[in-house]
Amino acid sequence: MNDCVLFVGLGNPGIAYKNNRHNVGFMIIDALAEAEASSSFKKAASLAETSSFSAENKKIILVKPLTYMNLSGRAVRFLLDFYKVKSDNIFVFHDDIDLEFGRIKIKKGGGNGGHNGLRNIDEQIGREYWRIRVGIGRPQGKSEVASYVLHDFNDDEMITISQISQKIADNFTLLLSDPKKLEQELCAK
């Protein structure tokens, strides 16, 4: 195998957070694990749960940080160093309140948009990694953001998020070869 790739889903560990808007990254990682029959997660230095499989002559490591959202960078830094991963091979799946619900944007580098998980990753490893942004919509008032992201998706929203997660799982190899094409596939109605 030539390269190691980290697919990092941002979220908070624990059953209380399982269906929160902030946990969309964990939901995508779970869909990838299920699709690749690699649902056996193990702890990596108490910083993350990981699972792995091979695809496209690469070792794909699925990552769910256990450090809670605001310290996600600690887990990413540890795994980047442990596996000697290049920044081009780090893909972070996360919620984005600045995108309309269900919309997907994929880009490499850039700012954190006020997302504390991304801010911590940027502090730990820099900004030059891939970000897969999943729109969760924005609450009415700015002061409601923390409450909004820590509330569960409603039933209709969960259906949409499950469909998005499955589409990503079905087409994840495009992330490795042509991330922008995956964005087009995901946004096609």
Short mmCIF file of C-alpha atoms in Angstrom, two decimals:
data_model
loop_
_atom_site.label_atom_id
_atom_site.label_comp_id
_atom_site.label_asym_id
_atom_site.label_seq_id
_atom_site.Cartn_x
_atom_site.Cartn_y
_atom_site.Cartn_z
CA MET A 1 0.00 0.00 0.00
CA ASN A 2 1.35 3.39 -0.99
CA ASP A 3 -0.53 5.86 1.17
CA CYS A 4 -2.53 6.20 4.31
CA VAL A 5 -5.67 8.37 4.29
CA LEU A 6 -7.55 9.76 7.30
CA PHE A 7 -11.31 10.22 7.02
CA VAL A 8 -12.15 12.20 10.15
CA GLY A 9 -15.74 12.76 11.24
CA LEU A 10 -16.26 15.57 13.71
CA GLY A 11 -18.69 15.14 16.56
CA ASN A 12 -19.01 14.53 20.26
CA PRO A 13 -18.74 11.04 21.77
CA GLY A 14 -21.57 9.50 23.75
CA ILE A 15 -25.15 8.44 23.20
CA ALA A 16 -26.53 11.83 24.30
CA TYR A 17 -24.95 13.45 21.21
CA LYS A 18 -25.57 10.65 18.69
CA ASN A 19 -28.22 12.44 16.56
CA ASN A 20 -27.10 16.04 17.18
CA ARG A 21 -26.55 18.33 14.22
CA HIS A 22 -22.95 18.75 15.40
CA ASN A 23 -22.42 14.98 14.96
CA VAL A 24 -23.02 14.76 11.23
CA GLY A 25 -19.33 13.89 10.77
CA PHE A 26 -19.68 10.84 13.04
CA MET A 27 -22.80 9.81 11.08
CA ILE A 28 -20.87 9.86 7.81
CA ILE A 29 -17.99 7.86 9.30
CA ASP A 30 -20.48 5.28 10.60
CA ALA A 31 -22.03 5.01 7.10
CA LEU A 32 -18.57 4.50 5.57
CA ALA A 33 -17.73 1.83 8.16
CA GLU A 34 -20.97 0.01 7.51
CA ALA A 35 -20.56 0.17 3.72
CA GLU A 36 -17.03 -1.20 3.94
CA ALA A 37 -17.87 -3.79 6.60
CA SER A 38 -15.31 -2.25 8.93
CA SER A 39 -17.62 -1.43 11.80
CA SER A 40 -15.14 -2.68 14.41
CA PHE A 41 -13.79 0.52 15.95
CA LYS A 42 -10.91 0.47 18.42
CA LYS A 43 -9.45 3.20 20.60
CA ALA A 44 -6.29 4.99 19.52
CA ALA A 45 -4.49 6.30 22.62
CA SER A 46 -7.84 7.29 24.19
CA LEU A 47 -8.01 10.14 21.66
CA ALA A 48 -10.15 8.56 18.95
CA GLU A 49 -12.00 5.52 17.76
CA THR A 50 -10.59 4.20 14.50
CA SER A 51 -11.41 1.55 11.96
CA SER A 52 -9.67 0.82 8.67
CA PHE A 53 -10.01 -0.83 5.29
CA SER A 54 -8.17 -0.80 1.97
CA ALA A 55 -9.32 0.88 -1.23
CA GLU A 56 -7.60 2.26 -4.32
CA ASN A 57 -4.26 0.90 -3.08
CA LYS A 58 -4.56 3.02 0.07
CA LYS A 59 -5.20 2.30 3.72
CA ILE A 60 -8.30 4.26 4.71
CA ILE A 61 -8.52 5.03 8.42
CA LEU A 62 -11.92 6.10 9.69
CA VAL A 63 -11.65 8.40 12.69
CA LYS A 64 -14.11 9.57 15.34
CA PRO A 65 -12.27 11.79 17.84
CA LEU A 66 -13.11 11.13 21.49
CA THR A 67 -11.76 14.52 22.55
CA TYR A 68 -15.09 16.32 22.07
CA MET A 69 -15.57 18.78 19.25
CA ASN A 70 -13.48 21.67 20.55
CA LEU A 71 -10.34 19.53 20.92
CA SER A 72 -10.64 17.44 17.75
CA GLY A 73 -7.22 18.60 16.58
CA ARG A 74 -5.47 16.62 19.33
CA ALA A 75 -6.74 13.35 17.87
CA VAL A 76 -6.00 14.38 14.28
CA ARG A 77 -2.45 15.47 15.20
CA PHE A 78 -1.77 12.17 17.00
CA LEU A 79 -3.00 10.07 14.06
CA LEU A 80 -1.24 12.23 11.46
CA ASP A 81 2.05 11.69 13.29
CA PHE A 82 1.44 8.01 14.04
CA TYR A 83 0.56 7.08 10.43
CA LYS A 84 2.78 9.75 8.81
CA VAL A 85 -0.14 11.06 6.76
CA LYS A 86 0.30 13.89 4.26
CA SER A 87 -2.16 16.79 4.58
CA ASP A 88 -3.49 16.00 1.08
CA ASN A 89 -4.71 12.72 2.56
CA ILE A 90 -6.74 14.17 5.42
CA PHE A 91 -10.49 14.57 4.84
CA VAL A 92 -12.60 16.12 7.60
CA PHE A 93 -16.41 15.71 7.53
CA HIS A 94 -18.26 18.33 9.57
CA ASP A 95 -21.43 20.33 10.04
CA ASP A 96 -21.69 23.87 8.66
CA ILE A 97 -24.35 26.33 9.82
CA ASP A 98 -23.52 28.72 6.98
CA LEU A 99 -24.74 26.25 4.35
CA GLU A 100 -28.40 25.59 3.77
CA PHE A 101 -29.57 22.28 5.16
CA GLY A 102 -28.43 19.29 3.07
CA ARG A 103 -26.03 21.23 0.84
CA ILE A 104 -22.46 19.88 0.48
CA LYS A 105 -19.28 21.82 -0.20
CA ILE A 106 -15.82 20.32 -0.54
CA LYS A 107 -12.66 22.38 -0.44
CA LYS A 108 -9.06 22.16 0.57
CA GLY A 109 -7.77 24.71 3.06
CA GLY A 110 -9.45 27.93 4.06
CA GLY A 111 -10.79 29.36 7.27
CA ASN A 112 -12.71 27.68 10.04
CA GLY A 113 -15.89 29.78 9.72
CA GLY A 114 -16.19 29.90 13.50
CA HIS A 115 -16.33 26.10 13.78
CA ASN A 116 -14.44 25.22 16.98
CA GLY A 117 -13.53 21.72 15.83
CA LEU A 118 -11.90 23.07 12.67
CA ARG A 119 -10.24 25.87 14.64
CA ASN A 120 -8.55 23.30 16.87
CA ILE A 121 -7.49 21.15 13.91
CA ASP A 122 -6.04 24.26 12.21
CA GLU A 123 -4.06 25.04 15.39
CA GLN A 124 -2.70 21.50 15.53
CA ILE A 125 -1.87 20.72 11.88
CA GLY A 126 -2.42 23.87 9.79
CA ARG A 127 -5.17 24.53 7.26
CA GLU A 128 -4.16 22.50 4.21
CA TYR A 129 -6.50 19.52 4.55
CA TRP A 130 -9.77 18.65 2.81
CA ARG A 131 -13.05 19.76 4.37
CA ILE A 132 -16.37 18.15 3.49
CA ARG A 133 -18.94 20.64 4.75
CA VAL A 134 -22.50 19.42 5.32
CA GLY A 135 -25.08 22.18 5.61
CA ILE A 136 -27.26 22.01 8.70
CA GLY A 137 -28.89 25.44 8.28
CA ARG A 138 -28.67 28.38 10.65
CA PRO A 139 -30.83 29.18 13.68
CA GLN A 140 -32.74 32.48 13.84
CA GLY A 141 -30.57 34.25 16.42
CA LYS A 142 -26.80 34.28 16.68
CA SER A 143 -27.01 33.49 20.40
CA GLU A 144 -28.87 30.25 19.61
CA VAL A 145 -26.00 28.61 17.67
CA ALA A 146 -24.61 26.46 20.53
CA SER A 147 -28.06 25.16 21.43
CA TYR A 148 -28.96 24.57 17.78
CA VAL A 149 -25.92 22.44 16.91
CA LEU A 150 -26.35 20.35 20.09
CA HIS A 151 -29.98 19.47 19.32
CA ASP A 152 -31.04 16.40 17.38
CA PHE A 153 -32.07 16.46 13.76
CA ASN A 154 -35.83 15.98 13.38
CA ASP A 155 -37.11 12.83 11.65
CA ASP A 156 -37.27 14.37 8.15
CA GLU A 157 -33.80 15.86 8.54
CA MET A 158 -32.42 12.49 9.68
CA ILE A 159 -33.73 10.89 6.49
CA THR A 160 -31.88 13.49 4.41
CA ILE A 161 -28.68 13.16 6.46
CA SER A 162 -28.83 9.36 6.11
CA GLN A 163 -29.18 9.74 2.34
CA ILE A 164 -26.22 12.13 2.20
CA SER A 165 -24.12 9.79 4.35
CA GLN A 166 -24.99 6.85 2.10
CA LYS A 167 -24.14 8.81 -1.06
CA ILE A 168 -20.76 9.70 0.39
CA ALA A 169 -20.17 6.07 1.41
CA ASP A 170 -21.14 4.86 -2.08
CA ASN A 171 -18.86 7.37 -3.82
CA PHE A 172 -16.01 7.90 -1.35
CA THR A 173 -13.32 6.87 -3.88
CA LEU A 174 -14.05 10.14 -5.70
CA LEU A 175 -12.63 11.94 -2.65
CA LEU A 176 -9.35 10.22 -3.39
CA SER A 177 -9.31 11.00 -7.10
CA ASP A 178 -11.56 14.02 -7.76
CA PRO A 179 -13.13 15.69 -4.68
CA LYS A 180 -14.87 18.38 -6.74
CA LYS A 181 -16.57 15.70 -8.85
CA LEU A 182 -17.91 14.16 -5.64
CA GLU A 183 -19.30 17.56 -4.66
CA GLN A 184 -21.12 17.71 -8.02
CA GLU A 185 -22.45 14.15 -7.55
CA LEU A 186 -23.71 14.96 -4.06
CA CYS A 187 -25.39 18.18 -5.14
CA ALA A 188 -27.09 16.63 -8.18
CA LYS A 189 -30.80 16.18 -7.64
#
